[in-house]
Amino acid sequence: MSDVETDQYLVERTQAGDKHAFELLVTRYQGRLSRLIARFVRDPAEQEEVTQDAFIRAYRALATFRGDSAFYTWLYRIAINTAKNHLAASGRRIPSTSYRQQGEDDEPVDDALTPRDLGTPESLLLSKEMAETVNQAIDSLPEDLRTAIQMREIEGLSYEEIAGVMDCPIGTVRSRIFRAREAIAGKLRPLLDLGSRQRW
Amino acid sequence: MTDDERMSALLDGECELEPEVIKRLASDPDLRNLGRDYQTVGDLLRGHATPHFDTVRFQTRLAAEPVVMVGRGRRSVSLKMAWPSWQTGLSTVAASVAVVLVSSLVWPPQGGTELNSDAAGVAVVPKSVVGAPSAAAPNASLSPGIHEYLLAHEPVAGSFMSRDAGNFVRPVADVQSGSRLR
């Protein structure tokens, strides 16, 4: 099942009344959507509120989603409108540097948000510490796990493509990526718990 | 494959999803947190930051929302688009008129009088040529298959089909041998 097929399946399940399916869509996209909204809204508490609002608006509008575009493209537009409405309601202008001028029908831009964009000195310090931890964790991984996770997360290759490059079955790729994530997340967890207690 | 591994694959869009799997992955808070952690690992590897998102609070908000149910509505909309109700009524009237018209031409009020096909403008087979039609005694020239077909459709088509339509139906063998209605 490809990325698009996974989304389509989860959308159809949600449209059939399964809220759990929508929660998985949220799990898949909360990071990207949060970073997108952080380009409009600087305050971390507001960012989270607007992100949640965008997901709720998407859920309410899901009955009208026909799959003419990819789910994330559709969600992206809802998020931008939610952020714009939030700024308009609070009498603020859309920050011109945070958002490339786009039409409603444009495809989503890469919503890479660096830790520096998130602002507070505490968050910057924590982000630096997390980045160092991840680097150490990935250096300590066995070669096959490190290659698999890097090809997936940095190069964006599919499991099938990675299997082709590494000359192994797709199941092995899936297992290597999972074990790499587990190893890195294990070393990161104390910092992740700290991060969830202190709002970024 | 464990559910932890499934969550990892789901984030990559590489997981075979079944309703039961969706339910397990979404309803277990530990699995959801795992998904969040894996997302963060990916973000950090790409040099991205991950803003805070309170999953528990979102679930509370989502739970308060009415359930989305569009399956039936969407199907009924597409049916209406394909066959609007006014068309249904119109076609019913047209079919009724056609049946009355054909019946009046084939079986005029005078009874067994032969029709002049030229005068009527319609190719009509005189009853005397094919014999008196009857549901109990089907036209001998009809194959058993056709007769069964006509009998099976009698409840829908009325007596016209089974008793008299046989006059206008020829077995395939006749068509293939080149015989014509006389």
mmCIF file of N, CA and C in Angstrom, chain B residues 51-138:
data_model
loop_
_atom_site.group_PDB
_atom_site.id
_atom_site.type_symbol
_atom_site.label_atom_id
_atom_site.label_comp_id
_atom_site.label_asym_id
_atom_site.label_seq_id
_atom_site.Cartn_x
_atom_site.Cartn_y
_atom_site.Cartn_z
ATOM 1 N N PRO B 51 7.159 21.152 16.318
ATOM 2 C CA PRO B 51 6.369 21.896 17.297
ATOM 3 C C PRO B 51 5.515 20.952 18.147
ATOM 4 N N HIS B 52 5.152 21.425 19.300
ATOM 5 C CA HIS B 52 4.385 20.598 20.231
ATOM 6 C C HIS B 52 2.960 20.371 19.722
ATOM 7 N N PHE B 53 2.466 19.155 19.938
ATOM 8 C CA PHE B 53 1.081 18.843 19.573
ATOM 9 C C PHE B 53 0.532 17.900 20.635
ATOM 10 N N ASP B 54 -0.485 18.361 21.341
ATOM 11 C CA ASP B 54 -1.058 17.569 22.442
ATOM 12 C C ASP B 54 -2.089 16.585 21.873
ATOM 13 N N THR B 55 -1.656 15.349 21.710
ATOM 14 C CA THR B 55 -2.510 14.328 21.082
ATOM 15 C C THR B 55 -3.746 14.028 21.921
ATOM 16 N N VAL B 56 -3.558 13.982 23.238
ATOM 17 C CA VAL B 56 -4.688 13.639 24.118
ATOM 18 C C VAL B 56 -5.770 14.719 24.016
ATOM 19 N N ARG B 57 -5.341 15.971 24.024
ATOM 20 C CA ARG B 57 -6.328 17.058 23.922
ATOM 21 C C ARG B 57 -7.038 17.009 22.564
ATOM 22 N N PHE B 58 -6.277 16.684 21.527
ATOM 23 C CA PHE B 58 -6.916 16.601 20.212
ATOM 24 C C PHE B 58 -7.954 15.483 20.182
ATOM 25 N N GLN B 59 -7.616 14.360 20.792
ATOM 26 C CA GLN B 59 -8.575 13.242 20.791
ATOM 27 C C GLN B 59 -9.852 13.605 21.533
ATOM 28 N N THR B 60 -9.697 14.386 22.597
ATOM 29 C CA THR B 60 -10.884 14.828 23.336
ATOM 30 C C THR B 60 -11.757 15.712 22.441
ATOM 31 N N ARG B 61 -11.109 16.594 21.696
ATOM 32 C CA ARG B 61 -11.870 17.463 20.789
ATOM 33 C C ARG B 61 -12.539 16.642 19.681
ATOM 34 N N LEU B 62 -11.790 15.685 19.155
ATOM 35 C CA LEU B 62 -12.339 14.866 18.061
ATOM 36 C C LEU B 62 -13.526 14.034 18.550
ATOM 37 N N ALA B 63 -13.418 13.550 19.778
ATOM 38 C CA ALA B 63 -14.502 12.728 20.330
ATOM 39 C C ALA B 63 -15.804 13.516 20.441
ATOM 40 N N ALA B 64 -15.685 14.823 20.604
ATOM 41 C CA ALA B 64 -16.880 15.665 20.736
ATOM 42 C C ALA B 64 -17.526 15.971 19.387
ATOM 43 N N GLU B 65 -16.821 15.641 18.305
ATOM 44 C CA GLU B 65 -17.353 15.924 16.969
ATOM 45 C C GLU B 65 -18.337 14.836 16.535
ATOM 46 N N PRO B 66 -19.374 15.222 15.798
ATOM 47 C CA PRO B 66 -20.269 14.188 15.254
ATOM 48 C C PRO B 66 -19.520 13.295 14.265
ATOM 49 N N VAL B 67 -19.949 12.044 14.203
ATOM 50 C CA VAL B 67 -19.270 11.080 13.324
ATOM 51 C C VAL B 67 -19.558 11.423 11.858
ATOM 52 N N VAL B 68 -18.518 11.371 11.055
ATOM 53 C CA VAL B 68 -18.674 11.598 9.611
ATOM 54 C C VAL B 68 -19.197 10.317 8.972
ATOM 55 N N MET B 69 -20.274 10.416 8.239
ATOM 56 C CA MET B 69 -20.812 9.263 7.513
ATOM 57 C C MET B 69 -21.248 9.734 6.131
ATOM 58 N N VAL B 70 -20.436 9.448 5.142
ATOM 59 C CA VAL B 70 -20.796 9.936 3.812
ATOM 60 C C VAL B 70 -21.062 8.824 2.820
ATOM 61 N N GLY B 71 -20.838 7.584 3.195
ATOM 62 C CA GLY B 71 -20.963 6.477 2.244
ATOM 63 C C GLY B 71 -22.306 6.431 1.545
ATOM 64 N N ARG B 72 -23.399 6.384 2.319
ATOM 65 C CA ARG B 72 -24.736 6.261 1.724
ATOM 66 C C ARG B 72 -25.115 7.497 0.958
ATOM 67 N N GLY B 73 -24.817 8.639 1.551
ATOM 68 C CA GLY B 73 -25.186 9.896 0.910
ATOM 69 C C GLY B 73 -24.555 10.041 -0.448
ATOM 70 N N ARG B 74 -23.239 9.686 -0.502
ATOM 71 C CA ARG B 74 -22.533 9.838 -1.763
ATOM 72 C C ARG B 74 -23.125 8.907 -2.818
ATOM 73 N N ARG B 75 -23.437 7.679 -2.407
ATOM 74 C CA ARG B 75 -24.013 6.733 -3.375
ATOM 75 C C ARG B 75 -25.357 7.242 -3.882
ATOM 76 N N SER B 76 -26.176 7.753 -2.954
ATOM 77 C CA SER B 76 -27.497 8.188 -3.389
ATOM 78 C C SER B 76 -27.389 9.400 -4.297
ATOM 79 N N VAL B 77 -26.391 10.257 -4.025
ATOM 80 C CA VAL B 77 -26.207 11.414 -4.896
ATOM 81 C C VAL B 77 -25.857 10.960 -6.299
ATOM 82 N N SER B 78 -24.928 9.986 -6.395
ATOM 83 C CA SER B 78 -24.523 9.558 -7.731
ATOM 84 C C SER B 78 -25.682 8.886 -8.466
ATOM 85 N N LEU B 79 -26.530 8.183 -7.733
ATOM 86 C CA LEU B 79 -27.682 7.574 -8.390
ATOM 87 C C LEU B 79 -28.634 8.633 -8.909
ATOM 88 N N LYS B 80 -28.833 9.670 -8.116
ATOM 89 C CA LYS B 80 -29.738 10.728 -8.558
ATOM 90 C C LYS B 80 -29.192 11.416 -9.797
ATOM 91 N N MET B 81 -27.866 11.584 -9.811
ATOM 92 C CA MET B 81 -27.277 12.250 -10.968
ATOM 93 C C MET B 81 -27.445 11.396 -12.213
ATOM 94 N N ALA B 82 -27.314 10.071 -12.032
ATOM 95 C CA ALA B 82 -27.393 9.200 -13.200
ATOM 96 C C ALA B 82 -28.825 9.041 -13.705
ATOM 97 N N TRP B 83 -29.814 9.136 -12.849
ATOM 98 C CA TRP B 83 -31.191 8.838 -13.232
ATOM 99 C C TRP B 83 -32.135 9.692 -12.403
ATOM 100 N N PRO B 84 -32.246 10.980 -12.747
ATOM 101 C CA PRO B 84 -33.088 11.863 -11.949
ATOM 102 C C PRO B 84 -34.532 11.384 -11.900
ATOM 103 N N SER B 85 -35.237 11.738 -10.858
ATOM 104 C CA SER B 85 -36.583 11.224 -10.648
ATOM 105 C C SER B 85 -37.555 11.652 -11.751
ATOM 106 N N TRP B 86 -37.342 12.871 -12.302
ATOM 107 C CA TRP B 86 -38.275 13.307 -13.342
ATOM 108 C C TRP B 86 -38.123 12.457 -14.595
ATOM 109 N N GLN B 87 -36.882 11.943 -14.796
ATOM 110 C CA GLN B 87 -36.681 11.080 -15.958
ATOM 111 C C GLN B 87 -37.374 9.740 -15.748
ATOM 112 N N THR B 88 -37.352 9.281 -14.515
ATOM 113 C CA THR B 88 -38.015 8.011 -14.222
ATOM 114 C C THR B 88 -39.492 8.102 -14.560
ATOM 115 N N GLY B 89 -40.127 9.180 -14.126
ATOM 116 C CA GLY B 89 -41.545 9.368 -14.397
ATOM 117 C C GLY B 89 -41.827 9.471 -15.886
ATOM 118 N N LEU B 90 -40.983 10.223 -16.569
ATOM 119 C CA LEU B 90 -41.170 10.428 -18.002
ATOM 120 C C LEU B 90 -41.042 9.111 -18.762
ATOM 121 N N SER B 91 -40.039 8.327 -18.400
ATOM 122 C CA SER B 91 -39.833 7.072 -19.117
ATOM 123 C C SER B 91 -40.958 6.083 -18.832
ATOM 124 N N THR B 92 -41.512 6.133 -17.639
ATOM 125 C CA THR B 92 -42.641 5.260 -17.325
ATOM 126 C C THR B 92 -43.831 5.592 -18.207
ATOM 127 N N VAL B 93 -44.107 6.887 -18.345
ATOM 128 C CA VAL B 93 -45.219 7.324 -19.192
ATOM 129 C C VAL B 93 -44.973 6.911 -20.634
ATOM 130 N N ALA B 94 -43.725 7.123 -21.106
ATOM 131 C CA ALA B 94 -43.401 6.784 -22.494
ATOM 132 C C ALA B 94 -43.556 5.289 -22.736
ATOM 133 N N ALA B 95 -43.109 4.483 -21.795
ATOM 134 C CA ALA B 95 -43.230 3.030 -21.951
ATOM 135 C C ALA B 95 -44.688 2.605 -21.984
ATOM 136 N N SER B 96 -45.514 3.216 -21.146
ATOM 137 C CA SER B 96 -46.940 2.872 -21.109
ATOM 138 C C SER B 96 -47.600 3.211 -22.439
ATOM 139 N N VAL B 97 -47.284 4.396 -22.958
ATOM 140 C CA VAL B 97 -47.867 4.821 -24.239
ATOM 141 C C VAL B 97 -47.455 3.860 -25.337
ATOM 142 N N ALA B 98 -46.190 3.454 -25.348
ATOM 143 C CA ALA B 98 -45.690 2.548 -26.377
ATOM 144 C C ALA B 98 -46.400 1.205 -26.307
ATOM 145 N N VAL B 99 -46.608 0.691 -25.120
ATOM 146 C CA VAL B 99 -47.281 -0.604 -24.966
ATOM 147 C C VAL B 99 -48.709 -0.518 -25.492
ATOM 148 N N VAL B 100 -49.414 0.563 -25.129
ATOM 149 C CA VAL B 100 -50.796 0.728 -25.585
ATOM 150 C C VAL B 100 -50.844 0.825 -27.102
ATOM 151 N N LEU B 101 -49.921 1.599 -27.669
ATOM 152 C CA LEU B 101 -49.899 1.811 -29.119
ATOM 153 C C LEU B 101 -49.644 0.495 -29.856
ATOM 154 N N VAL B 102 -48.634 -0.236 -29.425
ATOM 155 C CA VAL B 102 -48.308 -1.500 -30.085
ATOM 156 C C VAL B 102 -49.448 -2.497 -29.926
ATOM 157 N N SER B 103 -50.032 -2.538 -28.735
ATOM 158 C CA SER B 103 -51.131 -3.481 -28.496
ATOM 159 C C SER B 103 -52.308 -3.184 -29.418
ATOM 160 N N SER B 104 -52.595 -1.895 -29.583
ATOM 161 C CA SER B 104 -53.749 -1.540 -30.412
ATOM 162 C C SER B 104 -53.496 -1.874 -31.873
ATOM 163 N N LEU B 105 -52.228 -1.861 -32.284
ATOM 164 C CA LEU B 105 -51.921 -2.202 -33.670
ATOM 165 C C LEU B 105 -51.942 -3.712 -33.890
ATOM 166 N N VAL B 106 -51.463 -4.445 -32.930
ATOM 167 C CA VAL B 106 -51.355 -5.890 -33.087
ATOM 168 C C VAL B 106 -52.700 -6.574 -32.879
ATOM 169 N N TRP B 107 -53.401 -6.117 -31.881
ATOM 170 C CA TRP B 107 -54.705 -6.727 -31.582
ATOM 171 C C TRP B 107 -55.806 -5.678 -31.669
ATOM 172 N N PRO B 108 -56.269 -5.401 -32.870
ATOM 173 C CA PRO B 108 -57.328 -4.401 -33.006
ATOM 174 C C PRO B 108 -58.622 -4.907 -32.372
ATOM 175 N N PRO B 109 -59.516 -4.020 -32.071
ATOM 176 C CA PRO B 109 -60.756 -4.381 -31.392
ATOM 177 C C PRO B 109 -61.587 -5.395 -32.159
ATOM 178 N N GLN B 110 -61.393 -5.507 -33.493
ATOM 179 C CA GLN B 110 -62.233 -6.396 -34.269
ATOM 180 C C GLN B 110 -61.930 -7.863 -34.020
ATOM 181 N N GLY B 111 -60.841 -8.201 -33.399
ATOM 182 C CA GLY B 111 -60.538 -9.597 -33.127
ATOM 183 C C GLY B 111 -59.585 -10.160 -34.148
ATOM 184 N N GLY B 112 -59.943 -11.334 -34.774
ATOM 185 C CA GLY B 112 -58.991 -12.074 -35.595
ATOM 186 C C GLY B 112 -58.864 -11.586 -37.026
ATOM 187 N N THR B 113 -59.334 -10.434 -37.372
ATOM 188 C CA THR B 113 -59.222 -9.924 -38.725
ATOM 189 C C THR B 113 -57.760 -9.722 -39.101
ATOM 190 N N GLU B 114 -57.377 -10.187 -40.276
ATOM 191 C CA GLU B 114 -55.999 -10.028 -40.697
ATOM 192 C C GLU B 114 -55.728 -8.586 -41.049
ATOM 193 N N LEU B 115 -54.573 -8.159 -40.649
ATOM 194 C CA LEU B 115 -54.185 -6.789 -40.936
ATOM 195 C C LEU B 115 -53.436 -6.725 -42.246
ATOM 196 N N ASN B 116 -53.650 -5.642 -42.927
ATOM 197 C CA ASN B 116 -52.847 -5.385 -44.111
ATOM 198 C C ASN B 116 -51.580 -4.661 -43.645
ATOM 199 N N SER B 117 -50.470 -5.365 -43.729
ATOM 200 C CA SER B 117 -49.241 -4.796 -43.199
ATOM 201 C C SER B 117 -48.844 -3.522 -43.921
ATOM 202 N N ASP B 118 -49.141 -3.447 -45.192
ATOM 203 C CA ASP B 118 -48.803 -2.225 -45.926
ATOM 204 C C ASP B 118 -49.599 -1.050 -45.410
ATOM 205 N N ALA B 119 -50.899 -1.298 -45.164
ATOM 206 C CA ALA B 119 -51.756 -0.214 -44.690
ATOM 207 C C ALA B 119 -51.374 0.214 -43.279
ATOM 208 N N ALA B 120 -51.007 -0.773 -42.462
ATOM 209 C CA ALA B 120 -50.666 -0.440 -41.085
ATOM 210 C C ALA B 120 -49.305 0.222 -40.971
ATOM 211 N N GLY B 121 -48.461 -0.065 -41.954
ATOM 212 C CA GLY B 121 -47.122 0.513 -41.890
ATOM 213 C C GLY B 121 -46.228 -0.213 -40.909
ATOM 214 N N VAL B 122 -46.693 -1.315 -40.394
ATOM 215 C CA VAL B 122 -45.904 -2.068 -39.418
ATOM 216 C C VAL B 122 -45.899 -3.514 -39.850
ATOM 217 N N ALA B 123 -44.762 -4.152 -39.779
ATOM 218 C CA ALA B 123 -44.682 -5.571 -40.152
ATOM 219 C C ALA B 123 -45.329 -6.404 -39.073
ATOM 220 N N VAL B 124 -46.485 -6.946 -39.407
ATOM 221 C CA VAL B 124 -47.219 -7.735 -38.412
ATOM 222 C C VAL B 124 -47.441 -9.128 -38.965
ATOM 223 N N VAL B 125 -47.227 -10.115 -38.145
ATOM 224 C CA VAL B 125 -47.442 -11.493 -38.570
ATOM 225 C C VAL B 125 -48.870 -11.885 -38.227
ATOM 226 N N PRO B 126 -49.651 -12.306 -39.236
ATOM 227 C CA PRO B 126 -51.024 -12.718 -38.930
ATOM 228 C C PRO B 126 -51.043 -13.924 -38.005
ATOM 229 N N LYS B 127 -52.029 -13.922 -37.104
ATOM 230 C CA LYS B 127 -52.120 -15.024 -36.144
ATOM 231 C C LYS B 127 -52.349 -16.357 -36.851
ATOM 232 N N SER B 128 -53.051 -16.283 -37.955
ATOM 233 C CA SER B 128 -53.378 -17.530 -38.638
ATOM 234 C C SER B 128 -52.138 -18.243 -39.144
ATOM 235 N N VAL B 129 -51.092 -17.493 -39.381
ATOM 236 C CA VAL B 129 -49.873 -18.110 -39.907
ATOM 237 C C VAL B 129 -49.149 -18.896 -38.840
ATOM 238 N N VAL B 130 -49.083 -18.351 -37.634
ATOM 239 C CA VAL B 130 -48.292 -18.994 -36.584
ATOM 240 C C VAL B 130 -49.134 -19.776 -35.597
ATOM 241 N N GLY B 131 -50.416 -19.710 -35.744
ATOM 242 C CA GLY B 131 -51.258 -20.453 -34.830
ATOM 243 C C GLY B 131 -51.616 -19.639 -33.619
ATOM 244 N N ALA B 132 -52.638 -20.076 -32.888
ATOM 245 C CA ALA B 132 -53.097 -19.340 -31.720
ATOM 246 C C ALA B 132 -52.102 -19.467 -30.593
ATOM 247 N N PRO B 133 -51.601 -18.373 -30.114
ATOM 248 C CA PRO B 133 -50.620 -18.444 -29.032
ATOM 249 C C PRO B 133 -51.267 -18.768 -27.706
ATOM 250 N N SER B 134 -50.541 -19.476 -26.875
ATOM 251 C CA SER B 134 -51.053 -19.827 -25.563
ATOM 252 C C SER B 134 -49.894 -20.102 -24.628
ATOM 253 N N ALA B 135 -50.071 -19.686 -23.386
ATOM 254 C CA ALA B 135 -49.006 -19.937 -22.405
ATOM 255 C C ALA B 135 -48.897 -21.434 -22.138
ATOM 256 N N ALA B 136 -50.051 -22.097 -22.169
ATOM 257 C CA ALA B 136 -50.031 -23.530 -21.888
ATOM 258 C C ALA B 136 -49.461 -24.318 -23.051
ATOM 259 N N ALA B 137 -49.736 -23.842 -24.265
ATOM 260 C CA ALA B 137 -49.234 -24.532 -25.448
ATOM 261 C C ALA B 137 -48.378 -23.569 -26.254
ATOM 262 N N PRO B 138 -47.126 -23.489 -25.927
ATOM 263 C CA PRO B 138 -46.273 -22.509 -26.583
ATOM 264 C C PRO B 138 -46.088 -22.800 -28.053
#
